[in-house]
């Protein structure tokens, strides 16, 4: 495959205040039709820019590979978010009009799985899968073609992205944390696939819908599988969807992006998206925890923070994780306070700023960790 075989379309996802169209670029590569189709998007949150570099590195390698499945890649998934600036910093985590997280606006029609399960109870698996995909896309279309006054800006962007994702068998949503180590949000049913990525830390999530892209992609299929189980029929979840956390926000690292692209290509190769490709998962110990054991640590006091816990590092209960400097209290109390955590844990991410109020989320920790 050559660069000429990569197609680009700019799709309209709304209009801005001067009436001009709001567009996002969509790149497509065609496979031979024998493998699963893939959808990859990046930069839904404005400051989380590394995914754009990863999509660049993916395209650079994919143009010389043979594909079984089609691959659709969307950088700059949220053109409003990546342009939300305040001074030197990019905001873009929340819709500035509604205050809603940009990554919590996707749709799940909970009635659809039971409807399709009943309508196609006598269909074979291939027919059922095709019918459900068609129904999911039609459901999104019904929202996009409904009354124009019913959709917020963010919802319209999300639905257009979701329509693309529903046409795929594999969905990867590329994100970053504030200051973060690499980690993977993986649905519990797909935990065996987590070992195909070169990512050391894996967060196993239940099949519950909370509005995010990965959940919007796999939850309908999980629900369909459950509905068919009530009929006594075994039907595997047909879509795998992951949120891939690539490190820290407000930063592009092309060397790291090359490694991240190789990690994704390793996964895609294991899933038979690629033809005779030499991408394989690295030998490494992968550590996991359940979502319920992913613990937020909030600042017990305000001040200026020195973060001590190494990201991706294992810490023991009682070890120092941070020091907080409170110079206004230099004469009245100990101005330097040491903080610790009362559990053995892995530090995954921490707040981006050294200046914190009491109650600011300082860290996120894996606890009750086990090897995958």
Short mmCIF file of C-alpha atoms in Angstrom, two decimals, residues 51 57 78 130 136 203 242 247 256 284 303 321 368:
data_model
loop_
_atom_site.label_atom_id
_atom_site.label_comp_id
_atom_site.label_asym_id
_atom_site.label_seq_id
_atom_site.Cartn_x
_atom_site.Cartn_y
_atom_site.Cartn_z
CA UNK A 51 -2.77 10.90 19.92
CA UNK A 57 3.13 7.44 13.00
CA UNK A 78 -12.86 17.74 18.65
CA UNK A 130 -24.77 -7.04 10.28
CA UNK A 136 -26.76 1.22 15.60
CA UNK A 203 -7.49 -0.82 34.19
CA UNK A 242 -10.35 0.52 24.47
CA UNK A 247 1.05 9.69 28.81
CA UNK A 256 7.20 7.90 21.96
CA UNK A 284 6.67 -7.55 29.89
CA UNK A 303 -0.46 24.54 49.25
CA UNK A 321 4.05 10.47 47.95
CA UNK A 368 -5.25 -4.41 44.89
#
